[in-house]
Tab-separated table of N, CA and C in Angstrom:
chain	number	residue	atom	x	y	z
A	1	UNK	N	-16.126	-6.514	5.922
A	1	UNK	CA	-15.891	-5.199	6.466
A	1	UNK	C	-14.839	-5.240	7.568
A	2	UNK	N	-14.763	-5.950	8.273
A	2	UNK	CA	-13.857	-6.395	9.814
A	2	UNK	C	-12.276	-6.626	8.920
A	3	UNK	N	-12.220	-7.048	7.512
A	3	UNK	CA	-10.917	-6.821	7.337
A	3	UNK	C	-10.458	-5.890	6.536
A	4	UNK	N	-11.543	-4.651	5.880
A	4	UNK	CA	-11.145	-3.779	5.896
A	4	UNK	C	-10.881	-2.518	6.715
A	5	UNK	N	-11.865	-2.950	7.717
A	5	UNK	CA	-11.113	-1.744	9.543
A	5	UNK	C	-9.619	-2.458	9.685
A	6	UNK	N	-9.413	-3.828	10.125
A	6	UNK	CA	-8.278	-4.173	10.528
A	6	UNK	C	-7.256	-4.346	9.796
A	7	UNK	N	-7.358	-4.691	8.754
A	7	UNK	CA	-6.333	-4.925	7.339
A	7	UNK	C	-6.097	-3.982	6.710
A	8	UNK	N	-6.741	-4.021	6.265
A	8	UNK	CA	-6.834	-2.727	4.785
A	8	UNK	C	-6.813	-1.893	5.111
A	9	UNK	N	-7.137	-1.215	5.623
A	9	UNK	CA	-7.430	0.623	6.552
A	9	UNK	C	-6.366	0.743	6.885
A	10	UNK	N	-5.518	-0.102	7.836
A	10	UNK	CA	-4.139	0.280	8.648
A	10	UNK	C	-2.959	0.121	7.451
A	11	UNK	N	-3.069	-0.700	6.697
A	11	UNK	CA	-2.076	-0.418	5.624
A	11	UNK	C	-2.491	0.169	4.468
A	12	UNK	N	-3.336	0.790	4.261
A	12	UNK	CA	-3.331	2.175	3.409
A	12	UNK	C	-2.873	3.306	4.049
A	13	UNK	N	-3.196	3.558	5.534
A	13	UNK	CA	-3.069	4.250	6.229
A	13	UNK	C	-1.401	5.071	6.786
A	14	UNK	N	-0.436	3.528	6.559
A	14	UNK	CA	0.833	3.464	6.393
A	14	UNK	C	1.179	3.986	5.138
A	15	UNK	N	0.489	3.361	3.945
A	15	UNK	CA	1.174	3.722	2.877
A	15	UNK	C	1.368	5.217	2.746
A	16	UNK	N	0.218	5.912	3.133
A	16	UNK	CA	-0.350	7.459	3.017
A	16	UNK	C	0.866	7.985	3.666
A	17	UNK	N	1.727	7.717	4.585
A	17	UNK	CA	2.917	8.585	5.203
A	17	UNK	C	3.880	8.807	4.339
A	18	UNK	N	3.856	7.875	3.039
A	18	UNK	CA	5.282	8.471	2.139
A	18	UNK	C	5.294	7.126	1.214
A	19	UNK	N	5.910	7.097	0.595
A	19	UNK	CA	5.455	6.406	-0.911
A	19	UNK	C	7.025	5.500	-0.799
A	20	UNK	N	7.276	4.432	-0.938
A	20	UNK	CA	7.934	3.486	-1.186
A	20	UNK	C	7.868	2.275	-2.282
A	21	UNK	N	8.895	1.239	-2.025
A	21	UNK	CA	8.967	0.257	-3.070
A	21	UNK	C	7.781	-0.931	-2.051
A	22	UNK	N	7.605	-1.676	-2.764
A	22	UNK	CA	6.438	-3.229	-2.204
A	22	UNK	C	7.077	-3.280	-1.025
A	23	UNK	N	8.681	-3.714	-1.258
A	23	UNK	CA	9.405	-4.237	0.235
A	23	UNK	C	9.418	-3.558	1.344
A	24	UNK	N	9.419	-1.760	1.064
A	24	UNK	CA	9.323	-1.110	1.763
A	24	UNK	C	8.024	-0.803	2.818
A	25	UNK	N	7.151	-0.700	2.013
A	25	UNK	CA	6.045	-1.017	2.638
A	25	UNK	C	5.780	-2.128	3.004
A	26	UNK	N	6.147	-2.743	2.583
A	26	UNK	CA	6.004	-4.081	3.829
A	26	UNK	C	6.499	-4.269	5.028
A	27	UNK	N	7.740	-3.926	4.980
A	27	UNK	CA	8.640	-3.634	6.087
A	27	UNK	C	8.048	-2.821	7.175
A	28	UNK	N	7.184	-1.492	6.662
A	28	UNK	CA	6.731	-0.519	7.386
A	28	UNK	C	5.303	-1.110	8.061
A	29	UNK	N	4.596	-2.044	7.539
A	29	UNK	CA	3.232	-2.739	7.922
A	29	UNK	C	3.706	-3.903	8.478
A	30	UNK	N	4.892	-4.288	8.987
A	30	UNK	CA	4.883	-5.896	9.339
A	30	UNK	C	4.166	-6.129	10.951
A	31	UNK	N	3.913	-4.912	11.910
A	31	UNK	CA	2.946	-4.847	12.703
A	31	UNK	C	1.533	-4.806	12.827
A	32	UNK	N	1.168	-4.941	10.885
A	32	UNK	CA	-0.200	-5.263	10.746
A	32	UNK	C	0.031	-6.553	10.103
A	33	UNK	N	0.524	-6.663	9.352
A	33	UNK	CA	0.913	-7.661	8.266
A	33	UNK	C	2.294	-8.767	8.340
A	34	UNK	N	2.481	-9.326	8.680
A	34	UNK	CA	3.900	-9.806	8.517
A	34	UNK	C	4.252	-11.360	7.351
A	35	UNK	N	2.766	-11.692	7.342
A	35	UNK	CA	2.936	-13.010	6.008
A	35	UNK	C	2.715	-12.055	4.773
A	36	UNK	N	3.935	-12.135	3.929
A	36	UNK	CA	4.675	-11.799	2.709
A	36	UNK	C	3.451	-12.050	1.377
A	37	UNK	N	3.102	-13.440	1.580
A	37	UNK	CA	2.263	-13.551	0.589
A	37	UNK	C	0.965	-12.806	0.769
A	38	UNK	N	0.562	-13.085	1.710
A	38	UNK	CA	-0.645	-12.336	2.075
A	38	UNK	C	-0.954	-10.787	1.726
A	39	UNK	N	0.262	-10.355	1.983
A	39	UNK	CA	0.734	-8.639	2.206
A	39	UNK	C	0.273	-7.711	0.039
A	40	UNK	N	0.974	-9.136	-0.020
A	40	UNK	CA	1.093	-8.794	-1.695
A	40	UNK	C	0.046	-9.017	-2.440
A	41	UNK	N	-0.834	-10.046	-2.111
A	41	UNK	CA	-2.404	-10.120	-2.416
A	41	UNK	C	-3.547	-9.314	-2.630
A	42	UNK	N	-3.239	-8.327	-0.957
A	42	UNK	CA	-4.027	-7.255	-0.473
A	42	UNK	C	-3.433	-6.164	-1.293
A	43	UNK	N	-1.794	-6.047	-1.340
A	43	UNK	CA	-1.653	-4.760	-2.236
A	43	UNK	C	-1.701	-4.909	-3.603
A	44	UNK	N	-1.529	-6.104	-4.179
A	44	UNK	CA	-1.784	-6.156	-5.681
A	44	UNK	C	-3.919	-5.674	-5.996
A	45	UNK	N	-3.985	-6.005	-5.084
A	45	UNK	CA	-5.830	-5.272	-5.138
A	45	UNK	C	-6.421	-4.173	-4.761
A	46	UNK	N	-5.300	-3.730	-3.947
A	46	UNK	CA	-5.608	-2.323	-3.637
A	46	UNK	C	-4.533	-1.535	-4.675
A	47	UNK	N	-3.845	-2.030	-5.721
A	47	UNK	CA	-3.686	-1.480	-6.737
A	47	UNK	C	-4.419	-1.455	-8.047
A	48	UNK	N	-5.261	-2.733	-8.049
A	48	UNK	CA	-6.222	-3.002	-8.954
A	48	UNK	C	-7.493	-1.927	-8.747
A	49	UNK	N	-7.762	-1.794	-7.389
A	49	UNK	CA	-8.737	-1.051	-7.188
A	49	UNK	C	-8.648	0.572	-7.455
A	50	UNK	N	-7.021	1.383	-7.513
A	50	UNK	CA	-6.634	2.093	-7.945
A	50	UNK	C	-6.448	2.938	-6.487
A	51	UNK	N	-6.731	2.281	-5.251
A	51	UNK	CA	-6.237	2.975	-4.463
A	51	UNK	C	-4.865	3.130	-3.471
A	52	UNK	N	-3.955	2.899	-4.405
A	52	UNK	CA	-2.595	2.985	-4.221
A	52	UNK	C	-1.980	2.591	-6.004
A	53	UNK	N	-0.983	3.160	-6.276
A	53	UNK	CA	-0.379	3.447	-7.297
A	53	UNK	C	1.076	3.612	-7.553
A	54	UNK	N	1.366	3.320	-9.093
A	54	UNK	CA	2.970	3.506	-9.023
A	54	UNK	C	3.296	5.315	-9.036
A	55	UNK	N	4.134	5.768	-8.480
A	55	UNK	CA	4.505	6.947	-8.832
A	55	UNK	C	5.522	7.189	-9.775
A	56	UNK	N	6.377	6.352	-10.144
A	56	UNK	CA	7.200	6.051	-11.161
A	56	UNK	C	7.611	4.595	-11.032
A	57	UNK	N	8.028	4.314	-12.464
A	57	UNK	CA	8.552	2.561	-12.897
A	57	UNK	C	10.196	3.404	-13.308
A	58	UNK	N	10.281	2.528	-12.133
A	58	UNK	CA	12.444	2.761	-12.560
A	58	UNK	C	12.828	1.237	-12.709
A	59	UNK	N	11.884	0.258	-13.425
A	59	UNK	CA	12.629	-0.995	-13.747
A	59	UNK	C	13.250	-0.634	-15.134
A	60	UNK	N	13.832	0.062	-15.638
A	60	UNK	CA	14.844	-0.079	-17.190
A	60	UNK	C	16.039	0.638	-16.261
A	61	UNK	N	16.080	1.328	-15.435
A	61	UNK	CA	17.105	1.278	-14.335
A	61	UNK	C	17.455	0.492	-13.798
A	62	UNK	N	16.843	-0.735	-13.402
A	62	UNK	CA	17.161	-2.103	-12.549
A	62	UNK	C	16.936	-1.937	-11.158
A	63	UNK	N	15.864	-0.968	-10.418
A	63	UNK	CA	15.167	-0.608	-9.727
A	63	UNK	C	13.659	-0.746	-9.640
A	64	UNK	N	13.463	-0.901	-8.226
A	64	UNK	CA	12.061	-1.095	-7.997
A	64	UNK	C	11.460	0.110	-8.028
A	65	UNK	N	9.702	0.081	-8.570
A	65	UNK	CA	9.391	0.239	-8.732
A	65	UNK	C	8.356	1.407	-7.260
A	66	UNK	N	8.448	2.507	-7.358
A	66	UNK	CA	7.727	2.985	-6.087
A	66	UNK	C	5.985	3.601	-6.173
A	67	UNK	N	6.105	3.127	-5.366
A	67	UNK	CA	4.116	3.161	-4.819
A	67	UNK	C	3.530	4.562	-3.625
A	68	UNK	N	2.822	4.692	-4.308
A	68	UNK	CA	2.300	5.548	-3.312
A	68	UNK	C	0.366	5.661	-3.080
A	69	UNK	N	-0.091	6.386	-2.191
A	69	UNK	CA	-1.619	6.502	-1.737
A	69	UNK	C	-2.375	7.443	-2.778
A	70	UNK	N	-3.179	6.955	-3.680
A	70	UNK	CA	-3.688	7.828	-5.085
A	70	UNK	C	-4.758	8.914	-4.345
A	71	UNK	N	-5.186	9.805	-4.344
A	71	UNK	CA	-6.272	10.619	-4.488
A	71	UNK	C	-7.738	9.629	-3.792
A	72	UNK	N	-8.143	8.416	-4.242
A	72	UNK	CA	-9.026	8.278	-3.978
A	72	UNK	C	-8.861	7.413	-2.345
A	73	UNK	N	-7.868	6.648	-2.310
A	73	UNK	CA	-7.286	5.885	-1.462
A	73	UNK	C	-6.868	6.853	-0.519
A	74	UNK	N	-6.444	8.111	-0.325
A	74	UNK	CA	-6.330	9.290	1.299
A	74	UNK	C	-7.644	9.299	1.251
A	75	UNK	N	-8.666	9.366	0.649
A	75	UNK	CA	-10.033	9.933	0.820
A	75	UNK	C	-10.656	8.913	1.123
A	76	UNK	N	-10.481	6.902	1.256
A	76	UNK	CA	-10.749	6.555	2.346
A	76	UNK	C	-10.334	6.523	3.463
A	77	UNK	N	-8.923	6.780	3.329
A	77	UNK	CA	-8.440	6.507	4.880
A	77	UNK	C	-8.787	7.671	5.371
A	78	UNK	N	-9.319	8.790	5.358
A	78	UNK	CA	-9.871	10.215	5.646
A	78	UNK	C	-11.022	9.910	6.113
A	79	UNK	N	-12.170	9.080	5.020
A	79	UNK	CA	-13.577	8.641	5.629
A	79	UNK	C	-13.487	7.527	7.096
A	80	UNK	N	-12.657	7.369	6.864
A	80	UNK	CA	-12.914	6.079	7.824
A	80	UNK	C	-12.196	6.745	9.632
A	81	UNK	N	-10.940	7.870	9.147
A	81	UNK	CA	-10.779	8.111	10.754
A	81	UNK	C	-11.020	9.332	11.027
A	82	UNK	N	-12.007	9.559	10.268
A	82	UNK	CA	-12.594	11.243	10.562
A	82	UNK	C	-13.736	10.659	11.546
């Protein structure tokens, strides 16, 4: 639980301001997060878990791919700082 208040919560919480590529959000969490591997662990599972998502795949463009906070994922970060 202690690393989902401190971890997880604050970078969903980021993501929820506007939807970017992996790097981007990383960039934007490196004051919670700043080891790379680590960063990608937590978000490859909080995509598994479905609470963050692609909003479109622009890889046949040769572009990354952008992410954003799904429906269920604002409605924890909602439970948790309400």
């Amino acid at each position: 639980m202690a690393i989902m208040k401190n971890v997880v919560l604050p970078i969903l919480e980021e993501i929820s301001t506007g939807e970017g590529t992996r790097m981007e959000l990383h960039d934007r969490c490196k004051d919670i997060m700043t080891n790379w591997p680590q960063f990608k662990r937590i978000f490859s599972s909080l995509l598994a878990d479905g609470l963050i998502g692609r909003k479109w795949s622009t890889m046949r463009l040769g572009q990354a791919d952008q992410f954003e906070i799904t429906k269920e994922g604002r409605e924890i970060v909602q439970s948790f700082v309400s």
